[in-house]
């Protein structure tokens, strides 16, 4: 059965406080909670790493990190979702996990090989990011991190949510005044430098800058952003649009960290190669080879010089930028039907041009498009694993969820059965959320 979501619940917060107070030997009132939400990208998929313009919002679901400052530099962490403990000191100098040898092969450094609990890499990464910019850390934390619903590695940017949660906890424990825009850069350092994932800044920007009910629009090259509100509910009758929407999150059952999937970084490299070909064809040999440095007229003139794969990657980039611009305008006008159509078109381009949709995700995407009341759908995240999201008329959300619950097991019986055996809810009915904060 689909789960209606309201996050964070008082019950979940109280349970995190109870566990942390017991492990740290403090009162429940001394425990601080970071609420770090998951994010979706309705339009602008796969173009943030090229400096494109993206849209995003958070969901009212995410990660809770309960913590208290330790009395020393010691860090002790447990997880509500994974086994083991993570122990280290903020005095230790953290080194990136991914290093490159002379022949180009990546290897893991010794500290990571010795780390039994790989989920702890995001805490270490947060310390690395803060250290690398000269911040002095004297206090560690005792803490519990949990999402409670098994939604890690499903395409909702749980990695960025975790990284941001740890950043905010270490900053709070050490009385560091860090702005949201600074934390966007710090989390980029965790992902790009410490973990070796060549993604852009969309995930962390959404988590740190979103506001309830708004669509975040960000130029990932200039880092300029704005929040776009929808018209008030009473205005919808005048324009013949659904007066309210919900967001469906439908799980495929595919999981896996992007850092272990070569497809993601491979697509980024192809976009950069396409940019280099186009720039050099126009006589520009100095600009950074990212597609945002290629003017649309240069693309139209020289796209014939791209091989088949590179042509598809460039077509996705330029068409997706156009969809973002149209989508932002549609959202601001309350034209949710047009907005939904653009979201679905983005999903098709991700499949056909960016070529990143695994078969179960493509099937789930197609099922969502047939579901009653769905205005638009696409898969979330990189498309190599995870979930699909859909905007649905609020009055039909339960009916749409039931339709997906009936149809997806017909397409993927093994994955659906595995989720059932694990007690994993397969579909959530959500609303837009707020930014990460310390409760």
mmCIF file of C-alpha atoms in Angstrom, residues 218-431:
data_model
loop_
_atom_site.group_PDB
_atom_site.id
_atom_site.type_symbol
_atom_site.label_atom_id
_atom_site.label_comp_id
_atom_site.label_asym_id
_atom_site.label_seq_id
_atom_site.Cartn_x
_atom_site.Cartn_y
_atom_site.Cartn_z
ATOM 1 C CA UNK A 218 19.614 27.552 -10.760
ATOM 2 C CA UNK A 219 22.216 28.390 -13.372
ATOM 3 C CA UNK A 220 24.933 25.909 -12.430
ATOM 4 C CA UNK A 221 27.607 27.918 -14.261
ATOM 5 C CA UNK A 222 27.022 31.283 -12.573
ATOM 6 C CA UNK A 223 25.369 29.766 -9.442
ATOM 7 C CA UNK A 224 22.599 32.376 -9.703
ATOM 8 C CA UNK A 225 19.271 31.021 -8.498
ATOM 9 C CA UNK A 226 15.691 31.990 -7.805
ATOM 10 C CA UNK A 227 12.670 30.409 -6.143
ATOM 11 C CA UNK A 228 9.466 30.373 -8.200
ATOM 12 C CA UNK A 229 6.126 30.120 -6.437
ATOM 13 C CA UNK A 230 2.992 28.709 -8.003
ATOM 14 C CA UNK A 231 -0.237 30.772 -8.132
ATOM 15 C CA UNK A 232 -2.575 30.554 -5.161
ATOM 16 C CA UNK A 233 -5.056 27.665 -5.145
ATOM 17 C CA UNK A 234 -8.100 29.851 -5.726
ATOM 18 C CA UNK A 235 -6.641 31.097 -9.031
ATOM 19 C CA UNK A 236 -6.555 27.656 -10.637
ATOM 20 C CA UNK A 237 -10.225 27.565 -11.681
ATOM 21 C CA UNK A 238 -9.639 30.574 -13.906
ATOM 22 C CA UNK A 239 -6.913 28.821 -15.916
ATOM 23 C CA UNK A 240 -8.469 25.347 -16.016
ATOM 24 C CA UNK A 241 -5.636 23.607 -14.201
ATOM 25 C CA UNK A 242 -5.549 21.052 -11.365
ATOM 26 C CA UNK A 243 -5.782 23.030 -8.138
ATOM 27 C CA UNK A 244 -3.384 20.793 -6.274
ATOM 28 C CA UNK A 245 -0.710 18.206 -6.922
ATOM 29 C CA UNK A 246 1.146 15.524 -5.043
ATOM 30 C CA UNK A 247 4.459 13.912 -5.890
ATOM 31 C CA UNK A 248 4.666 10.155 -6.319
ATOM 32 C CA UNK A 249 7.968 8.421 -5.604
ATOM 33 C CA UNK A 250 7.867 4.906 -7.079
ATOM 34 C CA UNK A 251 10.753 2.536 -6.333
ATOM 35 C CA UNK A 252 12.114 0.159 -8.982
ATOM 36 C CA UNK A 253 14.010 -2.076 -6.550
ATOM 37 C CA UNK A 254 17.339 -1.299 -8.239
ATOM 38 C CA UNK A 255 19.935 0.044 -5.823
ATOM 39 C CA UNK A 256 23.589 0.963 -5.947
ATOM 40 C CA UNK A 257 25.910 3.877 -5.290
ATOM 41 C CA UNK A 258 26.902 6.015 -8.280
ATOM 42 C CA UNK A 259 30.508 5.898 -7.142
ATOM 43 C CA UNK A 260 30.530 2.182 -8.041
ATOM 44 C CA UNK A 261 28.852 2.649 -11.443
ATOM 45 C CA UNK A 262 31.213 3.656 -14.287
ATOM 46 C CA UNK A 263 28.287 4.774 -16.450
ATOM 47 C CA UNK A 264 27.806 8.073 -14.626
ATOM 48 C CA UNK A 265 31.329 9.438 -14.968
ATOM 49 C CA UNK A 266 31.415 8.022 -18.501
ATOM 50 C CA UNK A 267 28.442 10.165 -19.548
ATOM 51 C CA UNK A 268 30.081 13.246 -18.035
ATOM 52 C CA UNK A 269 33.241 12.547 -20.064
ATOM 53 C CA UNK A 270 31.187 12.191 -23.260
ATOM 54 C CA UNK A 271 29.520 15.571 -22.666
ATOM 55 C CA UNK A 272 32.935 17.153 -22.176
ATOM 56 C CA UNK A 273 34.248 15.514 -25.344
ATOM 57 C CA UNK A 274 31.244 16.812 -27.303
ATOM 58 C CA UNK A 275 31.900 20.303 -25.938
ATOM 59 C CA UNK A 276 35.567 20.103 -26.962
ATOM 60 C CA UNK A 277 34.697 19.085 -30.538
ATOM 61 C CA UNK A 278 32.151 21.890 -30.884
ATOM 62 C CA UNK A 279 34.391 24.554 -29.345
ATOM 63 C CA UNK A 280 37.399 23.631 -31.480
ATOM 64 C CA UNK A 281 35.228 23.509 -34.606
ATOM 65 C CA UNK A 282 34.293 27.126 -33.881
ATOM 66 C CA UNK A 283 37.947 28.089 -33.392
ATOM 67 C CA UNK A 284 37.860 28.257 -29.592
ATOM 68 C CA UNK A 285 40.756 26.253 -28.129
ATOM 69 C CA UNK A 286 40.870 27.930 -24.698
ATOM 70 C CA UNK A 287 37.399 27.637 -23.128
ATOM 71 C CA UNK A 288 36.743 24.898 -20.590
ATOM 72 C CA UNK A 289 35.177 21.958 -22.464
ATOM 73 C CA UNK A 290 31.715 21.995 -20.943
ATOM 74 C CA UNK A 291 28.553 22.387 -22.988
ATOM 75 C CA UNK A 292 27.456 25.617 -21.288
ATOM 76 C CA UNK A 293 30.447 27.264 -22.989
ATOM 77 C CA UNK A 294 29.044 26.281 -26.384
ATOM 78 C CA UNK A 295 26.612 28.835 -27.795
ATOM 79 C CA UNK A 296 23.403 27.371 -29.279
ATOM 80 C CA UNK A 297 24.256 28.756 -32.715
ATOM 81 C CA UNK A 298 27.685 27.082 -32.557
ATOM 82 C CA UNK A 299 25.966 23.797 -31.696
ATOM 83 C CA UNK A 300 23.556 24.104 -34.615
ATOM 84 C CA UNK A 301 26.369 24.951 -37.030
ATOM 85 C CA UNK A 302 28.821 22.243 -36.007
ATOM 86 C CA UNK A 303 26.731 19.406 -34.532
ATOM 87 C CA UNK A 304 27.254 17.467 -37.770
ATOM 88 C CA UNK A 305 30.888 16.965 -36.672
ATOM 89 C CA UNK A 306 29.842 14.917 -33.627
ATOM 90 C CA UNK A 307 29.736 11.130 -33.751
ATOM 91 C CA UNK A 308 26.444 9.415 -32.933
ATOM 92 C CA UNK A 309 26.943 9.089 -29.161
ATOM 93 C CA UNK A 310 28.304 12.594 -28.675
ATOM 94 C CA UNK A 311 25.507 14.036 -30.822
ATOM 95 C CA UNK A 312 22.928 12.434 -28.543
ATOM 96 C CA UNK A 313 24.577 13.795 -25.384
ATOM 97 C CA UNK A 314 24.737 17.312 -26.830
ATOM 98 C CA UNK A 315 21.134 17.127 -28.058
ATOM 99 C CA UNK A 316 19.990 16.204 -24.563
ATOM 100 C CA UNK A 317 21.890 19.127 -23.062
ATOM 101 C CA UNK A 318 20.543 21.800 -25.403
ATOM 102 C CA UNK A 319 16.978 20.479 -25.517
ATOM 103 C CA UNK A 320 16.919 20.087 -21.725
ATOM 104 C CA UNK A 321 18.007 23.689 -21.220
ATOM 105 C CA UNK A 322 15.067 24.734 -23.399
ATOM 106 C CA UNK A 323 12.674 22.541 -21.412
ATOM 107 C CA UNK A 324 13.862 24.107 -18.149
ATOM 108 C CA UNK A 325 13.141 27.619 -19.434
ATOM 109 C CA UNK A 326 9.667 26.629 -20.630
ATOM 110 C CA UNK A 327 8.990 24.658 -17.448
ATOM 111 C CA UNK A 328 9.868 27.528 -15.139
ATOM 112 C CA UNK A 329 7.479 29.767 -17.065
ATOM 113 C CA UNK A 330 4.716 27.141 -16.940
ATOM 114 C CA UNK A 331 5.194 26.634 -13.184
ATOM 115 C CA UNK A 332 5.012 30.377 -12.514
ATOM 116 C CA UNK A 333 1.746 30.595 -14.470
ATOM 117 C CA UNK A 334 0.292 27.541 -12.745
ATOM 118 C CA UNK A 335 0.148 25.642 -16.032
ATOM 119 C CA UNK A 336 0.768 22.261 -14.461
ATOM 120 C CA UNK A 337 -0.336 20.310 -17.528
ATOM 121 C CA UNK A 338 2.352 21.930 -19.676
ATOM 122 C CA UNK A 339 4.868 21.549 -16.859
ATOM 123 C CA UNK A 340 4.029 17.849 -16.621
ATOM 124 C CA UNK A 341 4.365 17.356 -20.376
ATOM 125 C CA UNK A 342 7.838 18.895 -20.223
ATOM 126 C CA UNK A 343 8.834 16.604 -17.324
ATOM 127 C CA UNK A 344 7.768 13.564 -19.368
ATOM 128 C CA UNK A 345 9.663 14.852 -22.406
ATOM 129 C CA UNK A 346 12.736 15.232 -20.212
ATOM 130 C CA UNK A 347 12.341 11.593 -19.222
ATOM 131 C CA UNK A 348 12.187 10.510 -22.873
ATOM 132 C CA UNK A 349 15.309 12.490 -23.727
ATOM 133 C CA UNK A 350 17.153 10.902 -20.799
ATOM 134 C CA UNK A 351 16.287 7.505 -22.258
ATOM 135 C CA UNK A 352 16.851 8.247 -25.952
ATOM 136 C CA UNK A 353 19.635 10.850 -25.931
ATOM 137 C CA UNK A 354 21.443 10.524 -22.604
ATOM 138 C CA UNK A 355 20.898 6.749 -22.726
ATOM 139 C CA UNK A 356 20.902 6.170 -18.995
ATOM 140 C CA UNK A 357 17.651 4.398 -18.223
ATOM 141 C CA UNK A 358 17.857 0.828 -16.912
ATOM 142 C CA UNK A 359 15.031 -1.389 -18.199
ATOM 143 C CA UNK A 360 13.075 -1.538 -14.898
ATOM 144 C CA UNK A 361 13.171 2.254 -14.636
ATOM 145 C CA UNK A 362 11.969 2.693 -18.211
ATOM 146 C CA UNK A 363 9.107 0.283 -17.562
ATOM 147 C CA UNK A 364 8.198 2.096 -14.345
ATOM 148 C CA UNK A 365 8.304 5.443 -16.170
ATOM 149 C CA UNK A 366 5.923 4.133 -18.849
ATOM 150 C CA UNK A 367 3.553 2.723 -16.213
ATOM 151 C CA UNK A 368 3.435 6.073 -14.421
ATOM 152 C CA UNK A 369 2.538 7.852 -17.653
ATOM 153 C CA UNK A 370 -0.541 5.595 -17.930
ATOM 154 C CA UNK A 371 -1.612 6.082 -14.315
ATOM 155 C CA UNK A 372 -4.761 8.148 -13.641
ATOM 156 C CA UNK A 373 -4.132 11.795 -12.830
ATOM 157 C CA UNK A 374 -0.404 11.756 -13.629
ATOM 158 C CA UNK A 375 0.623 15.030 -15.250
ATOM 159 C CA UNK A 376 4.236 14.107 -15.925
ATOM 160 C CA UNK A 377 6.894 11.607 -14.908
ATOM 161 C CA UNK A 378 10.576 10.781 -15.247
ATOM 162 C CA UNK A 379 13.144 8.694 -13.416
ATOM 163 C CA UNK A 380 14.991 10.395 -10.616
ATOM 164 C CA UNK A 381 18.728 10.709 -10.279
ATOM 165 C CA UNK A 382 21.221 9.390 -12.811
ATOM 166 C CA UNK A 383 18.907 6.700 -14.170
ATOM 167 C CA UNK A 384 21.176 3.722 -13.542
ATOM 168 C CA UNK A 385 19.191 2.645 -10.466
ATOM 169 C CA UNK A 386 16.564 3.916 -8.110
ATOM 170 C CA UNK A 387 13.110 5.356 -8.604
ATOM 171 C CA UNK A 388 10.765 7.355 -10.784
ATOM 172 C CA UNK A 389 8.887 10.460 -9.727
ATOM 173 C CA UNK A 390 5.595 11.814 -11.004
ATOM 174 C CA UNK A 391 3.460 14.896 -10.501
ATOM 175 C CA UNK A 392 -0.146 13.800 -10.005
ATOM 176 C CA UNK A 393 -3.435 15.551 -9.401
ATOM 177 C CA UNK A 394 -3.901 15.512 -5.636
ATOM 178 C CA UNK A 395 -7.408 14.015 -5.760
ATOM 179 C CA UNK A 396 -6.140 11.073 -7.850
ATOM 180 C CA UNK A 397 -2.886 10.369 -6.008
ATOM 181 C CA UNK A 398 -4.128 7.257 -4.216
ATOM 182 C CA UNK A 399 -5.687 5.865 -7.391
ATOM 183 C CA UNK A 400 -2.477 6.469 -9.337
ATOM 184 C CA UNK A 401 -0.402 4.809 -6.630
ATOM 185 C CA UNK A 402 -2.666 1.761 -6.617
ATOM 186 C CA UNK A 403 -2.374 1.505 -10.400
ATOM 187 C CA UNK A 404 1.422 1.460 -10.186
ATOM 188 C CA UNK A 405 1.341 -1.107 -7.385
ATOM 189 C CA UNK A 406 -0.736 -3.412 -9.611
ATOM 190 C CA UNK A 407 1.149 -2.917 -12.860
ATOM 191 C CA UNK A 408 4.841 -2.808 -11.915
ATOM 192 C CA UNK A 409 4.962 -6.364 -10.494
ATOM 193 C CA UNK A 410 3.695 -7.587 -13.884
ATOM 194 C CA UNK A 411 6.709 -5.974 -15.579
ATOM 195 C CA UNK A 412 9.304 -6.789 -12.915
ATOM 196 C CA UNK A 413 8.008 -9.625 -10.698
ATOM 197 C CA UNK A 414 11.400 -10.460 -9.169
ATOM 198 C CA UNK A 415 12.265 -6.906 -8.135
ATOM 199 C CA UNK A 416 8.743 -6.300 -6.855
ATOM 200 C CA UNK A 417 8.817 -9.534 -4.865
ATOM 201 C CA UNK A 418 12.212 -8.691 -3.378
ATOM 202 C CA UNK A 419 10.914 -5.330 -2.148
ATOM 203 C CA UNK A 420 7.884 -7.067 -0.658
ATOM 204 C CA UNK A 421 10.019 -9.640 1.180
ATOM 205 C CA UNK A 422 12.215 -6.857 2.575
ATOM 206 C CA UNK A 423 9.156 -5.004 3.822
ATOM 207 C CA UNK A 424 10.042 -2.071 1.557
ATOM 208 C CA UNK A 425 7.231 0.332 0.730
ATOM 209 C CA UNK A 426 7.264 0.588 -3.060
ATOM 210 C CA UNK A 427 5.498 3.911 -3.555
ATOM 211 C CA UNK A 428 5.261 7.096 -1.507
ATOM 212 C CA UNK A 429 2.859 10.024 -1.832
ATOM 213 C CA UNK A 430 4.728 13.215 -0.963
ATOM 214 C CA UNK A 431 4.635 16.973 -1.126
#
